[in-house]
PDB file of C-alpha atoms in Angstrom:
ATOM      1  CA  MET A  27      20.739 -51.027-141.456  1.00 41.00           C
ATOM      2  CA  THR A  28      20.735 -47.880-143.021  1.00 56.00           C
ATOM      3  CA  GLN A  29      22.027 -47.668-146.296  1.00 65.00           C
ATOM      4  CA  PRO A  30      25.076 -45.288-146.697  1.00 74.00           C
ATOM      5  CA  VAL A  31      24.547 -41.933-149.051  1.00 81.00           C
ATOM      6  CA  PRO A  32      26.114 -42.205-152.128  1.00 81.00           C
ATOM      7  CA  TRP A  33      28.935 -38.738-152.344  1.00 82.00           C
ATOM      8  CA  ASN A  34      27.695 -38.102-155.941  1.00 80.00           C
ATOM      9  CA  ASP A  35      24.231 -37.777-154.214  1.00 85.00           C
ATOM     10  CA  LEU A  36      26.074 -35.325-151.674  1.00 89.00           C
ATOM     11  CA  GLN A  37      27.873 -33.465-154.433  1.00 85.00           C
ATOM     12  CA  ASP A  38      24.769 -32.609-156.389  1.00 88.00           C
ATOM     13  CA  PHE A  39      23.296 -31.458-153.236  1.00 91.00           C
ATOM     14  CA  LEU A  40      26.099 -29.341-152.573  1.00 87.00           C
ATOM     15  CA  ALA A  41      25.898 -27.949-156.184  1.00 85.00           C
ATOM     16  CA  ILE A  42      22.434 -26.935-155.798  1.00 90.00           C
ATOM     17  CA  ALA A  43      23.263 -25.494-152.304  1.00 88.00           C
ATOM     18  CA  ARG A  44      25.965 -23.221-153.431  1.00 81.00           C
ATOM     19  CA  SER A  45      23.990 -22.227-157.181  1.00 81.00           C
ATOM     20  CA  GLY A  46      20.893 -21.439-155.395  1.00 84.00           C
ATOM     21  CA  GLN A  47      19.305 -22.858-158.589  1.00 85.00           C
ATOM     22  CA  LEU A  48      18.439 -26.490-159.673  1.00 87.00           C
ATOM     23  CA  ALA A  49      19.580 -25.252-163.433  1.00 83.00           C
ATOM     24  CA  ARG A  50      22.483 -23.756-162.301  1.00 80.00           C
ATOM     25  CA  ALA A  51      24.158 -26.755-160.478  1.00 82.00           C
ATOM     26  CA  ALA A  52      22.786 -29.173-163.217  1.00 80.00           C
ATOM     27  CA  ALA A  53      25.533 -27.145-165.169  1.00 72.00           C
ATOM     28  CA  ALA A  54      28.213 -27.443-163.033  1.00 70.00           C
ATOM     29  CA  MET A  55      27.986 -30.703-162.337  1.00 71.00           C
ATOM     30  CA  GLY A  56      27.709 -31.110-166.382  1.00 66.00           C
ATOM     31  CA  VAL A  57      24.242 -32.954-166.287  1.00 71.00           C
ATOM     32  CA  ASP A  58      20.428 -31.526-167.133  1.00 77.00           C
ATOM     33  CA  ALA A  59      18.148 -30.064-164.765  1.00 83.00           C
ATOM     34  CA  THR A  60      15.553 -32.833-164.533  1.00 87.00           C
ATOM     35  CA  THR A  61      18.615 -35.528-163.967  1.00 85.00           C
ATOM     36  CA  ILE A  62      19.779 -33.512-160.989  1.00 88.00           C
ATOM     37  CA  GLY A  63      15.914 -32.627-159.844  1.00 90.00           C
ATOM     38  CA  ARG A  64      15.513 -36.807-159.505  1.00 90.00           C
ATOM     39  CA  ARG A  65      19.006 -36.814-157.966  1.00 90.00           C
ATOM     40  CA  LEU A  66      17.835 -34.054-155.139  1.00 93.00           C
ATOM     41  CA  ARG A  67      14.119 -36.241-154.901  1.00 92.00           C
ATOM     42  CA  ARG A  68      16.394 -39.270-154.100  1.00 92.00           C
ATOM     43  CA  LEU A  69      18.343 -38.307-151.363  1.00 93.00           C
ATOM     44  CA  GLU A  70      15.466 -36.428-149.882  1.00 93.00           C
ATOM     45  CA  ALA A  71      13.426 -40.344-149.645  1.00 91.00           C
ATOM     46  CA  ARG A  72      16.655 -41.674-148.503  1.00 91.00           C
ATOM     47  CA  LEU A  73      17.145 -39.010-145.590  1.00 92.00           C
ATOM     48  CA  GLY A  74      13.661 -38.853-145.232  1.00 91.00           C
ATOM     49  CA  ARG A  75      13.868 -34.979-145.173  1.00 92.00           C
ATOM     50  CA  THR A  76      12.787 -31.775-147.156  1.00 95.00           C
ATOM     51  CA  LEU A  77      16.267 -30.253-147.912  1.00 94.00           C
ATOM     52  CA  PHE A  78      15.075 -27.190-149.746  1.00 93.00           C
ATOM     53  CA  GLU A  79      11.996 -25.208-150.267  1.00 92.00           C
ATOM     54  CA  GLN A  80      11.165 -24.068-153.219  1.00 90.00           C
ATOM     55  CA  THR A  81      11.312 -20.341-154.536  1.00 88.00           C
ATOM     56  CA  ARG A  82      10.638 -17.882-157.556  1.00 84.00           C
ATOM     57  CA  GLU A  83      14.467 -17.455-156.935  1.00 79.00           C
ATOM     58  CA  GLY A  84      14.876 -20.749-156.750  1.00 86.00           C
ATOM     59  CA  GLN A  85      16.020 -23.824-154.198  1.00 90.00           C
ATOM     60  CA  VAL A  86      16.505 -22.195-150.495  1.00 90.00           C
ATOM     61  CA  LEU A  87      17.861 -24.156-147.780  1.00 91.00           C
ATOM     62  CA  THR A  88      15.682 -25.693-145.300  1.00 92.00           C
ATOM     63  CA  GLU A  89      16.943 -26.393-141.827  1.00 91.00           C
ATOM     64  CA  ALA A  90      17.448 -29.775-142.141  1.00 92.00           C
ATOM     65  CA  GLY A  91      19.227 -29.111-145.415  1.00 91.00           C
ATOM     66  CA  GLU A  92      21.659 -25.942-143.233  1.00 89.00           C
ATOM     67  CA  ALA A  93      22.660 -29.012-141.388  1.00 89.00           C
ATOM     68  CA  LEU A  94      23.748 -31.105-143.982  1.00 92.00           C
ATOM     69  CA  LEU A  95      25.465 -28.671-145.666  1.00 89.00           C
ATOM     70  CA  ALA A  96      27.366 -28.083-142.662  1.00 86.00           C
ATOM     71  CA  GLN A  97      28.429 -31.912-143.292  1.00 88.00           C
ATOM     72  CA  VAL A  98      28.576 -32.610-146.717  1.00 87.00           C
ATOM     73  CA  GLU A  99      31.044 -29.270-146.862  1.00 81.00           C
ATOM     74  CA  ARG A 100      33.769 -31.049-144.362  1.00 80.00           C
ATOM     75  CA  MET A 101      33.523 -33.649-145.954  1.00 83.00           C
ATOM     76  CA  ALA A 102      34.253 -31.840-149.472  1.00 75.00           C
ATOM     77  CA  ARG A 103      37.081 -29.921-147.796  1.00 70.00           C
ATOM     78  CA  ALA A 104      38.165 -33.293-146.729  1.00 71.00           C
ATOM     79  CA  ALA A 105      38.453 -34.706-150.260  1.00 69.00           C
ATOM     80  CA  ASP A 106      39.823 -31.446-151.949  1.00 64.00           C
ATOM     81  CA  ALA A 107      42.729 -31.399-149.269  1.00 60.00           C
ATOM     82  CA  ILE A 108      43.550 -35.098-150.266  1.00 59.00           C
ATOM     83  CA  ALA A 109      43.385 -34.182-153.993  1.00 53.00           C
ATOM     84  CA  SER A 110      45.635 -31.079-153.370  1.00 50.00           C
ATOM     85  CA  ASP A 111      48.033 -31.818-150.943  1.00 48.00           C
ATOM     86  CA  GLY A 112      48.787 -34.959-151.720  1.00 46.00           C
ATOM     87  CA  ALA A 113      52.400 -35.979-151.938  1.00 42.00           C
ATOM     88  CA  THR A 114      52.791 -33.972-155.310  1.00 49.00           C
ATOM     89  CA  GLY A 115      51.790 -31.288-154.155  1.00 60.00           C
ATOM     90  CA  THR A 116      49.366 -30.382-157.199  1.00 81.00           C
ATOM     91  CA  LEU A 117      46.452 -28.573-157.315  1.00 87.00           C
ATOM     92  CA  THR A 118      43.429 -30.455-158.798  1.00 87.00           C
ATOM     93  CA  GLY A 119      39.826 -29.289-158.794  1.00 87.00           C
ATOM     94  CA  VAL A 120      37.418 -26.272-160.038  1.00 89.00           C
ATOM     95  CA  LEU A 121      38.186 -22.562-159.058  1.00 93.00           C
ATOM     96  CA  ARG A 122      35.710 -20.226-160.076  1.00 92.00           C
ATOM     97  CA  VAL A 123      37.106 -16.596-159.858  1.00 95.00           C
ATOM     98  CA  SER A 124      34.418 -13.317-160.251  1.00 93.00           C
ATOM     99  CA  VAL A 125      35.624 -10.319-161.224  1.00 95.00           C
ATOM    100  CA  SER A 126      34.421  -7.092-162.874  1.00 93.00           C
ATOM    101  CA  GLU A 127      34.524  -7.120-166.351  1.00 93.00           C
ATOM    102  CA  GLY A 128      37.255  -4.319-167.045  1.00 94.00           C
ATOM    103  CA  PHE A 129      39.383  -5.469-164.188  1.00 96.00           C
ATOM    104  CA  GLY A 130      39.142  -9.535-165.533  1.00 95.00           C
ATOM    105  CA  ALA A 131      39.322  -8.891-168.988  1.00 94.00           C
ATOM    106  CA  PHE A 132      41.919  -6.117-169.022  1.00 95.00           C
ATOM    107  CA  PHE A 133      44.460  -7.182-165.854  1.00 96.00           C
ATOM    108  CA  VAL A 134      43.621 -10.660-164.580  1.00 97.00           C
ATOM    109  CA  ALA A 135      43.296 -12.542-168.066  1.00 96.00           C
ATOM    110  CA  ARG A 136      46.530 -11.100-169.176  1.00 95.00           C
ATOM    111  CA  HIS A 137      48.353 -12.757-166.195  1.00 96.00           C
ATOM    112  CA  LEU A 138      46.291 -15.766-165.673  1.00 97.00           C
ATOM    113  CA  PRO A 139      48.522 -17.974-168.233  1.00 96.00           C
ATOM    114  CA  ALA A 140      51.024 -18.180-165.648  1.00 95.00           C
ATOM    115  CA  PHE A 141      49.064 -19.335-162.637  1.00 96.00           C
ATOM    116  CA  ALA A 142      47.129 -21.713-164.938  1.00 95.00           C
ATOM    117  CA  GLN A 143      51.177 -22.944-166.062  1.00 94.00           C
ATOM    118  CA  ALA A 144      52.449 -23.559-162.589  1.00 94.00           C
ATOM    119  CA  HIS A 145      48.983 -25.576-162.036  1.00 94.00           C
ATOM    120  CA  PRO A 146      48.080 -27.551-164.611  1.00 94.00           C
ATOM    121  CA  GLY A 147      45.955 -29.692-162.984  1.00 92.00           C
ATOM    122  CA  LEU A 148      43.387 -26.759-161.562  1.00 93.00           C
ATOM    123  CA  THR A 149      40.561 -25.671-163.874  1.00 93.00           C
ATOM    124  CA  VAL A 150      39.905 -22.101-163.368  1.00 95.00           C
ATOM    125  CA  ASP A 151      36.793 -20.698-164.766  1.00 93.00           C
ATOM    126  CA  LEU A 152      37.141 -16.966-164.728  1.00 95.00           C
ATOM    127  CA  VAL A 153      33.588 -14.926-164.359  1.00 92.00           C
ATOM    128  CA  ALA A 154      34.262 -11.389-165.779  1.00 91.00           C
ATOM    129  CA  SER A 155      30.905 -10.254-165.982  1.00 82.00           C
ATOM    130  CA  SER A 156      28.771  -6.886-165.540  1.00 68.00           C
ATOM    131  CA  GLY A 157      27.692  -8.378-162.020  1.00 69.00           C
ATOM    132  CA  PHE A 158      29.417 -10.345-159.377  1.00 71.00           C
ATOM    133  CA  LEU A 159      28.918 -14.178-158.559  1.00 69.00           C
ATOM    134  CA  SER A 160      28.013 -14.602-154.755  1.00 69.00           C
ATOM    135  CA  PRO A 161      30.549 -15.987-152.363  1.00 74.00           C
ATOM    136  CA  SER A 162      28.256 -15.935-149.700  1.00 65.00           C
ATOM    137  CA  ARG A 163      26.060 -18.586-151.155  1.00 71.00           C
ATOM    138  CA  ARG A 164      29.045 -19.793-153.080  1.00 69.00           C
ATOM    139  CA  GLU A 165      28.313 -19.338-156.469  1.00 82.00           C
ATOM    140  CA  ALA A 166      32.158 -18.436-156.497  1.00 87.00           C
ATOM    141  CA  ASP A 167      35.467 -19.444-155.022  1.00 90.00           C
ATOM    142  CA  VAL A 168      36.949 -16.195-154.952  1.00 93.00           C
ATOM    143  CA  ALA A 169      35.316 -12.911-155.436  1.00 92.00           C
ATOM    144  CA  VAL A 170      36.940  -9.803-156.280  1.00 95.00           C
ATOM    145  CA  LEU A 171      34.135  -7.058-155.462  1.00 93.00           C
ATOM    146  CA  LEU A 172      33.888  -3.355-156.097  1.00 93.00           C
ATOM    147  CA  ALA A 173      33.089  -2.728-151.875  1.00 92.00           C
ATOM    148  CA  ARG A 174      33.819  -4.948-148.716  1.00 90.00           C
ATOM    149  CA  PRO A 175      30.587  -7.002-147.612  1.00 88.00           C
ATOM    150  CA  ARG A 176      28.508  -5.747-144.769  1.00 84.00           C
ATOM    151  CA  SER A 177      27.417  -9.157-143.918  1.00 81.00           C
ATOM    152  CA  GLY A 178      27.395 -12.901-144.462  1.00 81.00           C
ATOM    153  CA  PRO A 179      29.969 -15.190-143.876  1.00 84.00           C
ATOM    154  CA  LEU A 180      32.783 -13.930-145.382  1.00 86.00           C
ATOM    155  CA  VAL A 181      36.677 -12.664-145.106  1.00 86.00           C
ATOM    156  CA  ALA A 182      37.461  -9.917-147.416  1.00 89.00           C
ATOM    157  CA  ALA A 183      40.395  -8.024-147.267  1.00 91.00           C
ATOM    158  CA  LYS A 184      41.411  -4.773-149.195  1.00 92.00           C
ATOM    159  CA  LEU A 185      43.026  -6.070-152.702  1.00 93.00           C
ATOM    160  CA  SER A 186      44.365  -2.597-153.940  1.00 94.00           C
ATOM    161  CA  ASP A 187      43.011   0.877-154.960  1.00 95.00           C
ATOM    162  CA  TYR A 188      43.388   1.782-158.368  1.00 97.00           C
ATOM    163  CA  ALA A 189      42.983   5.280-160.287  1.00 97.00           C
ATOM    164  CA  LEU A 190      40.048   6.583-162.758  1.00 98.00           C
ATOM    165  CA  HIS A 191      40.612   9.341-164.689  1.00 98.00           C
ATOM    166  CA  LEU A 192      39.079  10.851-168.154  1.00 98.00           C
ATOM    167  CA  TYR A 193      39.818   9.466-171.602  1.00 98.00           C
ATOM    168  CA  ALA A 194      39.621  10.715-175.332  1.00 98.00           C
ATOM    169  CA  ALA A 195      40.936   9.661-178.208  1.00 98.00           C
ATOM    170  CA  ARG A 196      43.849  11.715-180.038  1.00 97.00           C
ATOM    171  CA  ASP A 197      41.731  12.168-182.919  1.00 95.00           C
ATOM    172  CA  TYR A 198      38.681  13.093-181.201  1.00 97.00           C
ATOM    173  CA  LEU A 199      40.836  15.865-179.661  1.00 97.00           C
ATOM    174  CA  ALA A 200      42.547  16.850-182.631  1.00 96.00           C
ATOM    175  CA  ALA A 201      38.850  17.274-183.980  1.00 96.00           C
ATOM    176  CA  HIS A 202      37.657  19.365-181.490  1.00 96.00           C
ATOM    177  CA  PRO A 203      38.432  22.558-178.558  1.00 95.00           C
ATOM    178  CA  ALA A 204      40.662  21.379-175.420  1.00 95.00           C
ATOM    179  CA  PRO A 205      37.555  20.642-173.415  1.00 97.00           C
ATOM    180  CA  THR A 206      37.429  21.937-169.766  1.00 96.00           C
ATOM    181  CA  ARG A 207      34.820  21.320-166.646  1.00 96.00           C
ATOM    182  CA  ALA A 208      32.464  23.931-167.730  1.00 95.00           C
ATOM    183  CA  THR A 209      32.552  22.670-171.250  1.00 96.00           C
ATOM    184  CA  LEU A 210      31.597  18.740-170.339  1.00 96.00           C
ATOM    185  CA  GLY A 211      28.778  17.351-171.692  1.00 93.00           C
ATOM    186  CA  THR A 212      27.749  20.237-173.627  1.00 94.00           C
ATOM    187  CA  GLN A 213      30.657  21.111-176.186  1.00 95.00           C
ATOM    188  CA  HIS A 214      31.890  17.325-175.222  1.00 97.00           C
ATOM    189  CA  ARG A 215      29.954  14.160-175.798  1.00 96.00           C
ATOM    190  CA  LEU A 216      29.981  11.799-172.533  1.00 98.00           C
ATOM    191  CA  VAL A 217      30.181   8.295-172.939  1.00 98.00           C
ATOM    192  CA  GLY A 218      29.513   6.410-169.759  1.00 97.00           C
ATOM    193  CA  TYR A 219      27.551   3.970-167.896  1.00 96.00           C
ATOM    194  CA  ILE A 220      23.621   3.288-168.283  1.00 95.00           C
ATOM    195  CA  PRO A 221      22.479   4.431-164.628  1.00 92.00           C
ATOM    196  CA  ASP A 222      19.852   2.325-164.013  1.00 90.00           C
ATOM    197  CA  LEU A 223      21.675  -0.699-165.213  1.00 90.00           C
ATOM    198  CA  LEU A 224      24.489  -0.126-162.999  1.00 90.00           C
ATOM    199  CA  TYR A 225      25.335  -3.229-161.162  1.00 86.00           C
ATOM    200  CA  ALA A 226      27.271  -1.117-158.079  1.00 89.00           C
ATOM    201  CA  PRO A 227      26.731   2.375-156.875  1.00 92.00           C
ATOM    202  CA  GLU A 228      30.732   2.458-156.737  1.00 94.00           C
ATOM    203  CA  LEU A 229      30.294   2.548-160.948  1.00 95.00           C
ATOM    204  CA  ARG A 230      28.949   6.102-160.372  1.00 95.00           C
ATOM    205  CA  TYR A 231      32.464   7.709-161.899  1.00 95.00           C
ATOM    206  CA  LEU A 232      30.686  11.380-163.160  1.00 95.00           C
ATOM    207  CA  ASP A 233      29.231  12.137-159.904  1.00 95.00           C
ATOM    208  CA  ASP A 234      32.414  12.598-158.376  1.00 95.00           C
ATOM    209  CA  ILE A 235      33.340  15.450-160.687  1.00 96.00           C
ATOM    210  CA  ASP A 236      30.064  17.141-160.746  1.00 95.00           C
ATOM    211  CA  ALA A 237      26.363  15.505-160.091  1.00 93.00           C
ATOM    212  CA  ARG A 238      24.792  17.075-162.746  1.00 94.00           C
ATOM    213  CA  LEU A 239      27.118  15.680-165.631  1.00 96.00           C
ATOM    214  CA  VAL A 240      25.068  12.719-167.846  1.00 94.00           C
ATOM    215  CA  PRO A 241      26.732  10.612-170.362  1.00 96.00           C
ATOM    216  CA  HIS A 242      25.368  11.016-173.967  1.00 94.00           C
ATOM    217  CA  LEU A 243      26.592   7.798-175.147  1.00 97.00           C
ATOM    218  CA  ARG A 244      25.940   4.712-172.449  1.00 97.00           C
ATOM    219  CA  SER A 245      26.772   1.528-172.755  1.00 97.00           C
ATOM    220  CA  SER A 246      26.444  -1.457-169.289  1.00 94.00           C
ATOM    221  CA  SER A 247      30.158  -2.389-170.433  1.00 94.00           C
ATOM    222  CA  ILE A 248      33.667  -1.458-169.762  1.00 95.00           C
ATOM    223  CA  GLN A 249      34.666  -2.810-172.831  1.00 95.00           C
ATOM    224  CA  ALA A 250      32.272  -1.280-175.058  1.00 97.00           C
ATOM    225  CA  GLN A 251      32.594   2.393-173.244  1.00 97.00           C
ATOM    226  CA  ALA A 252      36.736   2.363-174.070  1.00 98.00           C
ATOM    227  CA  ARG A 253      35.733   0.913-177.628  1.00 97.00           C
ATOM    228  CA  LEU A 254      33.812   4.091-178.070  1.00 98.00           C
ATOM    229  CA  ILE A 255      35.572   6.813-176.471  1.00 98.00           C
ATOM    230  CA  GLU A 256      38.777   5.346-178.573  1.00 98.00           C
ATOM    231  CA  SER A 257      36.781   5.556-181.511  1.00 97.00           C
ATOM    232  CA  GLY A 258      36.164   9.234-181.247  1.00 97.00           C
ATOM    233  CA  ALA A 259      32.708   9.151-179.959  1.00 97.00           C
ATOM    234  CA  GLY A 260      33.111  11.423-177.098  1.00 97.00           C
ATOM    235  CA  ILE A 261      35.357  11.575-173.383  1.00 98.00           C
ATOM    236  CA  GLY A 262      34.662   9.049-170.721  1.00 98.00           C
ATOM    237  CA  VAL A 263      36.066   7.759-167.280  1.00 98.00           C
ATOM    238  CA  LEU A 264      38.305   4.471-167.522  1.00 98.00           C
ATOM    239  CA  PRO A 265      40.255   2.978-165.176  1.00 98.00           C
ATOM    240  CA  HIS A 266      44.022   3.655-165.945  1.00 97.00           C
ATOM    241  CA  PHE A 267      44.719  -0.203-165.960  1.00 97.00           C
ATOM    242  CA  ILE A 268      42.696  -0.084-169.542  1.00 97.00           C
ATOM    243  CA  ALA A 269      43.096   3.360-170.730  1.00 97.00           C
ATOM    244  CA  GLY A 270      46.911   4.164-169.461  1.00 94.00           C
ATOM    245  CA  ALA A 271      48.924   2.058-171.797  1.00 91.00           C
ATOM    246  CA  ASN A 272      46.308   2.545-174.973  1.00 95.00           C
ATOM    247  CA  PRO A 273      48.427   4.778-177.407  1.00 96.00           C
ATOM    248  CA  ALA A 274      45.126   5.727-179.293  1.00 96.00           C
ATOM    249  CA  LEU A 275      44.156   7.508-175.426  1.00 98.00           C
ATOM    250  CA  VAL A 276      44.798  10.533-174.060  1.00 97.00           C
ATOM    251  CA  ARG A 277      44.073  11.794-170.534  1.00 97.00           C
ATOM    252  CA  VAL A 278      42.592  14.644-170.378  1.00 97.00           C
ATOM    253  CA  LEU A 279      41.235  17.373-167.490  1.00 97.00           C
ATOM    254  CA  PRO A 280      44.301  15.856-165.243  1.00 95.00           C
ATOM    255  CA  ASP A 281      43.526  17.444-162.306  1.00 95.00           C
ATOM    256  CA  ILE A 282      40.364  15.336-162.209  1.00 95.00           C
ATOM    257  CA  ALA A 283      41.190  11.807-160.179  1.00 95.00           C
ATOM    258  CA  ILE A 284      38.581   9.352-159.016  1.00 97.00           C
ATOM    259  CA  ARG A 285      39.985   6.554-156.784  1.00 97.00           C
ATOM    260  CA  ARG A 286      37.607   3.232-156.220  1.00 97.00           C
ATOM    261  CA  ALA A 287      39.457   0.033-154.528  1.00 96.00           C
ATOM    262  CA  PHE A 288      39.468  -3.793-154.965  1.00 96.00           C
ATOM    263  CA  TRP A 289      38.487  -6.091-152.331  1.00 94.00           C
ATOM    264  CA  LEU A 290      39.174  -9.819-152.045  1.00 93.00           C
ATOM    265  CA  VAL A 291      36.421 -11.886-151.059  1.00 92.00           C
ATOM    266  CA  THR A 292      36.130 -15.911-149.873  1.00 90.00           C
ATOM    267  CA  HIS A 293      33.602 -17.510-147.942  1.00 86.00           C
ATOM    268  CA  ARG A 294      34.896 -18.709-144.396  1.00 81.00           C
ATOM    269  CA  ASP A 295      34.092 -21.897-144.875  1.00 79.00           C
ATOM    270  CA  THR A 296      36.165 -22.423-148.136  1.00 82.00           C
ATOM    271  CA  ARG A 297      39.314 -19.892-147.312  1.00 80.00           C
ATOM    272  CA  ARG A 298      41.507 -22.333-146.624  1.00 82.00           C
ATOM    273  CA  LEU A 299      41.356 -24.999-149.184  1.00 87.00           C
ATOM    274  CA  ALA A 300      44.444 -25.197-151.013  1.00 90.00           C
ATOM    275  CA  ARG A 301      43.673 -23.832-154.469  1.00 91.00           C
ATOM    276  CA  VAL A 302      41.822 -21.324-152.756  1.00 92.00           C
ATOM    277  CA  ARG A 303      44.951 -20.218-150.930  1.00 90.00           C
ATOM    278  CA  ALA A 304      47.077 -20.660-154.041  1.00 93.00           C
ATOM    279  CA  PHE A 305      44.729 -17.904-156.143  1.00 95.00           C
ATOM    280  CA  ARG A 306      44.678 -15.424-153.264  1.00 93.00           C
ATOM    281  CA  ALA A 307      48.618 -15.654-152.913  1.00 93.00           C
ATOM    282  CA  TRP A 308      49.172 -15.547-156.317  1.00 95.00           C
ATOM    283  CA  LEU A 309      46.700 -12.504-156.746  1.00 95.00           C
ATOM    284  CA  ALA A 310      48.041 -10.880-153.993  1.00 94.00           C
ATOM    285  CA  ASP A 311      51.835 -10.793-155.424  1.00 93.00           C
ATOM    286  CA  LEU A 312      50.605  -9.651-158.988  1.00 94.00           C
ATOM    287  CA  VAL A 313      48.774  -6.995-157.952  1.00 94.00           C
ATOM    288  CA  ALA A 314      51.842  -5.489-155.335  1.00 92.00           C
ATOM    289  CA  ARG A 315      53.951  -5.843-158.565  1.00 93.00           C
ATOM    290  CA  HIS A 316      51.523  -3.836-161.354  1.00 94.00           C
ATOM    291  CA  ARG A 317      50.470  -1.441-158.054  1.00 93.00           C
ATOM    292  CA  ALA A 318      51.699   1.196-160.485  1.00 94.00           C
ATOM    293  CA  GLU A 319      49.228  -0.028-163.553  1.00 94.00           C
ATOM    294  CA  LEU A 320      46.821   0.419-160.932  1.00 96.00           C
ATOM    295  CA  LEU A 321      47.287   3.535-159.316  1.00 93.00           C
ATOM    296  CA  GLY A 322      48.525   5.358-162.566  1.00 84.00           C
TER     297      GLY A 322
END
């Protein structure tokens, strides 16, 4: 008689499939990479199939692994539904949300405690960094991206437009001539991204003003750029939701306005999970109520 496969082993398999790397899966499961690797070999031996191929990037599902993944994800969704949609309606488990550094730190983080308070049984991972986790590879349950994905098993909806403008510190403006388009980058030092470290083409803000403009003080972090501008280092482009409410910053050259968009993205197989649905609805409502903060 074939022995049943322990659910814990299948959860380990799911973590590896979603993260694509043993180390990431081990961190997610709270064990070390050696342990999760041993468990994977045990599962493969029990099933008599190779589930992953080892590549330089990590673990890639084989055909047998893809077939098993479809079954395990159905089981995970059923388990999640039991945990999340029980008699009390309490959400449980872990929700991982990937957002850009600025949107995460300056907008989502300010309001997230209200969501957490409404769902005390849910653990929320807010991954706000220079770069995005991929819902397609199941690294995140929800992602807020700067462009609509062109491929993959994803469901995307436009969350909101947002506005960006040129800003400078009040002290900087008091000590320098009034900036003009012609003096940007010459009489006025520019603050911006490091071109070869951009994680999305939508971050090439200065190109919207003049493709010849090059920042003199550069950082991969929008938070660091905001601090540089606030400290009087120069003039730079910042989202209105970062700079608009900062009394130390002044919008300059008000005829220059840049617009970008946020896209709310989930994997099509997990978009109906209760915790994902709840967060999507909460974030859409939050953005609708604070539209002026985003659009300026």
